[in-house]
Tab-separated table of C-alpha atoms and ligand atoms in Angstrom:
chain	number	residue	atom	x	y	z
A	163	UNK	CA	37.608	24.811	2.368
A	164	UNK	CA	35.842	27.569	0.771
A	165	UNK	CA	36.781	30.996	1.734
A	166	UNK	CA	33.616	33.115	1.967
A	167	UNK	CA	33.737	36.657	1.667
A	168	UNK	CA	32.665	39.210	3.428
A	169	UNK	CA	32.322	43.334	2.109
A	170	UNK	CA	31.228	45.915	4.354
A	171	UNK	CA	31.589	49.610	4.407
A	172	UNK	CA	32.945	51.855	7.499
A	173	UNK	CA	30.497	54.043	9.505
A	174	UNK	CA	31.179	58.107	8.363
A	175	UNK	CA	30.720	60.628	10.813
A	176	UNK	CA	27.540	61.455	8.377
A	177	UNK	CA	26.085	58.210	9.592
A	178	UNK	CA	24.130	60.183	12.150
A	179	UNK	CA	21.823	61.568	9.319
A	180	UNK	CA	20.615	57.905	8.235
A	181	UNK	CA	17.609	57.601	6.525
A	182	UNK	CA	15.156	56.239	10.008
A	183	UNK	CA	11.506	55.780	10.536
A	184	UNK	CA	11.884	57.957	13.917
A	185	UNK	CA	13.857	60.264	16.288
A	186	UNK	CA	15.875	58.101	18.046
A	187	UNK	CA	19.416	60.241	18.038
A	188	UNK	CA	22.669	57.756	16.624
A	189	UNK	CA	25.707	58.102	18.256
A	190	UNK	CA	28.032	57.487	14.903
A	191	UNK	CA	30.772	56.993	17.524
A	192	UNK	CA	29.564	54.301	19.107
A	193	UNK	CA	27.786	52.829	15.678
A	194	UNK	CA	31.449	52.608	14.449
A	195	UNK	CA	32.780	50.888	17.683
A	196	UNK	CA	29.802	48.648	17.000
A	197	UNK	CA	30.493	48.087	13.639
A	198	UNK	CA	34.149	47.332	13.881
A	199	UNK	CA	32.903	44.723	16.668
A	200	UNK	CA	30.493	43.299	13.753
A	201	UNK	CA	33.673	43.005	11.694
A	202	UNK	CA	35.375	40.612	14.083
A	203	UNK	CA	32.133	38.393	14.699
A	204	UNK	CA	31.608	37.687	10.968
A	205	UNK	CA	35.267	36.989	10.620
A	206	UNK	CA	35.056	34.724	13.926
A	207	UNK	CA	32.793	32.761	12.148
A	208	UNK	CA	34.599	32.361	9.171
A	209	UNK	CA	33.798	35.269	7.013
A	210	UNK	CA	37.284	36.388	5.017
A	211	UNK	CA	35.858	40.637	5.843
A	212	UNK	CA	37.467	43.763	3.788
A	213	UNK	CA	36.360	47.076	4.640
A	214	UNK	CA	35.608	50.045	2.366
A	215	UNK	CA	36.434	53.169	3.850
A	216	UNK	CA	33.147	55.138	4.622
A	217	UNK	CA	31.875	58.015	2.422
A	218	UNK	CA	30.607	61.089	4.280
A	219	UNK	CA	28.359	61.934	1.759
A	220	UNK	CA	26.639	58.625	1.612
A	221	UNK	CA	24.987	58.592	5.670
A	222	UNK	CA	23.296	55.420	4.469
A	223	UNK	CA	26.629	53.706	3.094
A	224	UNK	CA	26.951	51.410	5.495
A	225	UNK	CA	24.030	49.269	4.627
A	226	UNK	CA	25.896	47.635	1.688
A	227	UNK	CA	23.564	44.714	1.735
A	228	UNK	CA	20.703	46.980	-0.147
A	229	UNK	CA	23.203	47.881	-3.105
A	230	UNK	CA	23.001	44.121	-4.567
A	231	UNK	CA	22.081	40.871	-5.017
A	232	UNK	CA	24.897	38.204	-5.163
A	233	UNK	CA	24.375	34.793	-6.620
A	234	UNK	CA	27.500	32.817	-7.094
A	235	UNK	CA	29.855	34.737	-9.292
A	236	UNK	CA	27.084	36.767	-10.506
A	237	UNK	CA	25.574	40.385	-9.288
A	238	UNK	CA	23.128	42.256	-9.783
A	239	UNK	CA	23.089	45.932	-8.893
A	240	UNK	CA	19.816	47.269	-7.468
A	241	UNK	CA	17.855	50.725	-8.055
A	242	UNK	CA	17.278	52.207	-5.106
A	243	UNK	CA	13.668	54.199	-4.674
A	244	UNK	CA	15.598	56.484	-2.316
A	245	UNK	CA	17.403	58.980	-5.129
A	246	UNK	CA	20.179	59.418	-2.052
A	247	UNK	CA	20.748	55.693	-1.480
A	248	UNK	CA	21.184	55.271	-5.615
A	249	UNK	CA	24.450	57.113	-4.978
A	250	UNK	CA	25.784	54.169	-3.175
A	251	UNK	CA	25.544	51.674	-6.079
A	252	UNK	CA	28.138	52.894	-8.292
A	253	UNK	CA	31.366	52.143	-6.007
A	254	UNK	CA	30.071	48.655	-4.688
A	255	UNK	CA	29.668	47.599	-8.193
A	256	UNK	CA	33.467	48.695	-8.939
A	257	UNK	CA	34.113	46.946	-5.614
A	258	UNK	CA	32.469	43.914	-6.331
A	259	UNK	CA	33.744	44.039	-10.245
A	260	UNK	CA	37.571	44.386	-8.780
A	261	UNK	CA	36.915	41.303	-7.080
A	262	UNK	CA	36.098	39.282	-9.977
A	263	UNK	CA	32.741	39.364	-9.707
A	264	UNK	CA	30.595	39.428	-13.130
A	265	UNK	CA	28.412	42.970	-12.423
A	266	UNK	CA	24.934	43.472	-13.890
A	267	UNK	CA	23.184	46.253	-13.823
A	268	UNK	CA	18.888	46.641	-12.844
A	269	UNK	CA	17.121	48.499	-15.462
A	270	UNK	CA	13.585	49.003	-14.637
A	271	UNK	CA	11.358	48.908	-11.013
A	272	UNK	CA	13.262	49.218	-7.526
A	273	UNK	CA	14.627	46.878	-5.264
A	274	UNK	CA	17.143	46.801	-2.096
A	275	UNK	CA	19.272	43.751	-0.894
A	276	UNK	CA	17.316	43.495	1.913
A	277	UNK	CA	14.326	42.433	0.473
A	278	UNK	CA	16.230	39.763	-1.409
A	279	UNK	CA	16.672	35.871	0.420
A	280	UNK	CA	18.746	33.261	-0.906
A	281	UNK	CA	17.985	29.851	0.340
A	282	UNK	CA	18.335	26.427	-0.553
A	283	UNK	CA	18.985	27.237	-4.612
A	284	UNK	CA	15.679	29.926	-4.006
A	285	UNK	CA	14.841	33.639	-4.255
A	286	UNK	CA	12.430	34.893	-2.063
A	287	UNK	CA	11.485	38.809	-3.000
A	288	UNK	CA	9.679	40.995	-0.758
A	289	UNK	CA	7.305	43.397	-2.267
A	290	UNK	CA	7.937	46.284	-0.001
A	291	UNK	CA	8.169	50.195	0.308
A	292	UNK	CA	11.337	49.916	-1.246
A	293	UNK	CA	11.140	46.847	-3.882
A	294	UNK	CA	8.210	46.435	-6.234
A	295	UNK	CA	7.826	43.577	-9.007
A	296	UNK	CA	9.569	45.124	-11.704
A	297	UNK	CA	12.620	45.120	-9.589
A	298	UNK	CA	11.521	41.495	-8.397
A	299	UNK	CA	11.647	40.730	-12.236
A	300	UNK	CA	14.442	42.262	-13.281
A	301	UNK	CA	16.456	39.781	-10.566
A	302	UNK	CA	15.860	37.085	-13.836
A	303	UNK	CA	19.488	36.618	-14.930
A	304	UNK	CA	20.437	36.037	-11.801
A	305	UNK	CA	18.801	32.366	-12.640
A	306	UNK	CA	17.282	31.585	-9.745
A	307	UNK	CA	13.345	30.919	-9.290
A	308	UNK	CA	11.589	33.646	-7.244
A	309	UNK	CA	8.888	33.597	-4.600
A	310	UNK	CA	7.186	36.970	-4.474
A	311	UNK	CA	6.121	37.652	-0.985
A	312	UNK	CA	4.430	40.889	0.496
A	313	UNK	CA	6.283	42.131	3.425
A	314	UNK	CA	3.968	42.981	6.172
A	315	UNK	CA	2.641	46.817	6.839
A	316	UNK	CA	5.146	48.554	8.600
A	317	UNK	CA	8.210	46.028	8.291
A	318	UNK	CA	10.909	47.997	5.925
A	319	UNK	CA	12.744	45.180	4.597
A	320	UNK	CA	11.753	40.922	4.124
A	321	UNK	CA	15.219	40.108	5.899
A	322	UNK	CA	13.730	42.403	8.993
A	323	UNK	CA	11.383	39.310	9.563
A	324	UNK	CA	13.372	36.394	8.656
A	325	UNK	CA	17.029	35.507	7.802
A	326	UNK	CA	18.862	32.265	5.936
A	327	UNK	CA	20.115	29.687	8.760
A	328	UNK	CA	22.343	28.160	5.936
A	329	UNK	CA	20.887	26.358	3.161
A	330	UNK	CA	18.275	24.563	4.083
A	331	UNK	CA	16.870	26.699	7.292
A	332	UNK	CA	14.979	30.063	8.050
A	333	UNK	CA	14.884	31.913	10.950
A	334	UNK	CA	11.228	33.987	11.096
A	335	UNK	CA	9.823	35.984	13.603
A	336	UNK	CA	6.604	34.813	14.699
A	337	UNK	CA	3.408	36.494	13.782
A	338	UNK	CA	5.132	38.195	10.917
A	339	UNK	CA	4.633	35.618	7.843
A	340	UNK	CA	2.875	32.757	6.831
A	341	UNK	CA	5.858	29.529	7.612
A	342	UNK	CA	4.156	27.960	4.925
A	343	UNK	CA	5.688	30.193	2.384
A	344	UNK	CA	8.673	27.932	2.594
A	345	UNK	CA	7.964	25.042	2.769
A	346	UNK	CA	10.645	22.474	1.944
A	347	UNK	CA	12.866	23.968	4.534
A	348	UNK	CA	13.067	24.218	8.470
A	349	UNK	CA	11.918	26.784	10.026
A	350	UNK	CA	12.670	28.265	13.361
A	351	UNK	CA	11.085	30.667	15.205
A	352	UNK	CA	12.142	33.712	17.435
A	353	UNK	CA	9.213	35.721	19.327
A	354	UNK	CA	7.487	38.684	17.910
A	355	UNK	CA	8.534	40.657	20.765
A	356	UNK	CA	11.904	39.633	19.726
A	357	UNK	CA	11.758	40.214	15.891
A	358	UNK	CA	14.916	42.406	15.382
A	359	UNK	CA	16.693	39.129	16.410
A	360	UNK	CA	15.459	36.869	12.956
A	361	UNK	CA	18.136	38.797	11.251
A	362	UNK	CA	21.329	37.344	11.646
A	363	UNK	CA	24.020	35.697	8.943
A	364	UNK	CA	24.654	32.375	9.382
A	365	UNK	CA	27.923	30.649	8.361
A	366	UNK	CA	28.047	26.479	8.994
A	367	UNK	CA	26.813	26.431	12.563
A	368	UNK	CA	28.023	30.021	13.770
A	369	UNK	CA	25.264	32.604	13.646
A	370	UNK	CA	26.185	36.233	13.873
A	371	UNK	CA	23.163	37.723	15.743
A	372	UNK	CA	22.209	41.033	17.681
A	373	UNK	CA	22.685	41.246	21.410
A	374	UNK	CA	20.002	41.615	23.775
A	375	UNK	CA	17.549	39.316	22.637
A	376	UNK	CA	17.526	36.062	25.203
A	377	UNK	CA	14.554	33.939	24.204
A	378	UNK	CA	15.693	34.073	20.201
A	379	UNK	CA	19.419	33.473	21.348
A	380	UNK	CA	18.619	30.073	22.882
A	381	UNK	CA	16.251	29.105	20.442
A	382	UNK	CA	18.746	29.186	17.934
A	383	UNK	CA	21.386	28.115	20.330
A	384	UNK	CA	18.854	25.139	21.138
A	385	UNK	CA	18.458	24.634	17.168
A	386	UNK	CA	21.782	23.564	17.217
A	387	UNK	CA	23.379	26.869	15.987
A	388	UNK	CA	26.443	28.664	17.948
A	389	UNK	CA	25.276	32.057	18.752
A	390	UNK	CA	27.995	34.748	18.198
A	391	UNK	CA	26.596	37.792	19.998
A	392	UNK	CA	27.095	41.857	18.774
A	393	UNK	CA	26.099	44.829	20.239
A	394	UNK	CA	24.245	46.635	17.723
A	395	UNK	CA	22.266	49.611	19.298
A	396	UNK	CA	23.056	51.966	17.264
A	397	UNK	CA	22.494	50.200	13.738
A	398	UNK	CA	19.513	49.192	14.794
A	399	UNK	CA	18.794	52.948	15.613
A	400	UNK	CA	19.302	53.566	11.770
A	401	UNK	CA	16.735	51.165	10.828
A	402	UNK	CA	19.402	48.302	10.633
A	403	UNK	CA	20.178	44.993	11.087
A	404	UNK	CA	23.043	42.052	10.836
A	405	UNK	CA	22.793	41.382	7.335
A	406	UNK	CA	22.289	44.482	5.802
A	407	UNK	CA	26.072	45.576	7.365
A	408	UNK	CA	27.291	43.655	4.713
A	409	UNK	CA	27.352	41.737	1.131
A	410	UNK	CA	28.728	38.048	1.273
A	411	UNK	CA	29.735	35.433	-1.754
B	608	CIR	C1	17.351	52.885	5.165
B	608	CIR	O1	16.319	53.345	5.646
B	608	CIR	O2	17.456	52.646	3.985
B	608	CIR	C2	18.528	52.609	6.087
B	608	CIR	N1	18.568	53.581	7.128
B	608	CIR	C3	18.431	51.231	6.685
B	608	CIR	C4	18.609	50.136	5.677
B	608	CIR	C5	18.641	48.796	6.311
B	608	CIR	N2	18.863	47.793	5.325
B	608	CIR	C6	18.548	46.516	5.480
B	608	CIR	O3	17.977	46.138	6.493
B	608	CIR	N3	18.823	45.699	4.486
């Protein structure tokens, strides 16, 4: 079988000063209990998960997923339109190169990871606050054909709204984005009042999701999905989500 891979990045005691959209307080504490929790659900469902050690000066670090785009063997590092979060690029891309991975480099526009979908042999790009269409073009040796899509007002990332269900499948929150957009593949939905929850990673049936969201647990769980379930408070309370905790090939 395959061995998927799995890199994430440990929470620093700096993760307290993430970049965040409001004053909710993080207790980096508890984010790192979380995170180490996080660790064991993607590797329950069949994620082979190394750890970088955290880097107090990045309070950000931990959202790996934002640093790059994999596709296959291929990567391409992203330019971040926060000058702090560009700092995190450089060691992921010697990560990622150490690991075999061929490592290109973005040279005009901005984009993050989490704007970035891969489904079904697709790229869909979200035109966001963080990723504009020069970074959406400049993801053209990855090979892949690109949907541009504008994320809605107020929604930081595409992946906040909707999330892979392996290769053929999207999980979207309601309300949030036209299901026609992608067409050709299912589509299931969690409620709007439950959006946090269409961000999960998927591996085969097992899908690593946020706790505390019912309704969009037994959809999926209904969908024919095994829900494994992670207490994510305090990511969430730095603006983050399931799959931006890590960056998987
Ligand atoms: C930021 O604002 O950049 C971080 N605090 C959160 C990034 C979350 N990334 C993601 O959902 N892909």
């Amino acid at each position: 079988m395959r061995v998927v891979r799995a890199l994430v990045r440990s929470v620093p005691a700096a993760y307290r000063h993430a970049t965040r959209r409001h004053d909710q307080p993080i207790d980096s504490d508890r984010a790192t209990a979380q995170h180490v929790a996080y660790q064991a659900a993607l590797r329950s469902a069949g994620f082979a998960v190394e750890a970088l050690a955290g880097d107090e000066s990045l309070p950000d670090g931990i959202f790996v997923e934002d640093t790059a785009v994999i596709v296959g063997e291929r990567v391409m590092m992203t330019r971040s339109a926060l000058p702090g979060r560009a700092l995190e690029r450089p060691p992921i891309a010697a990560a990622l190169s150490a690991r075999g991975l061929e490592v290109l480099h973005m040279t005009a526009g901005v984009c993050d990871g989490g704007d970035v979908l891969l489904v079904g042999g697709r790229l869909f790009a979200g035109i966001s606050e963080r990723t504009d269409a020069a970074g959406i073009a400049a993801l053209a040796p990855l090979g892949l054909p690109i949907t541009a899509i504008d994320v809605p007002a107020g929604v930081l990332h595409l992946k906040c709204v909707c999330s892979p269900l392996g290769d053929d499948a999207i999980l979207l929150a309601e309300g949030t984005l036209d299901p026609a957009i992608f067409r050709g593949l299912q589509v299931h939905a969690v409620p709007f009042a439950e959006q946090w929850a269409a961000n999960v990673v998927a591996l085969g049936s097992r899908v690593v999701m946020g706790a505390g969201y019912p309704v969009a647990a037994d959809r999926v769980s209904r969908a024919g999905y095994d829900p494994i379930l992670v207490e994510v408070s305090e990511i969430e309370a730095g603006d983050g989500s399931m799959t931006c905790l890590s960056l998987r090939w």
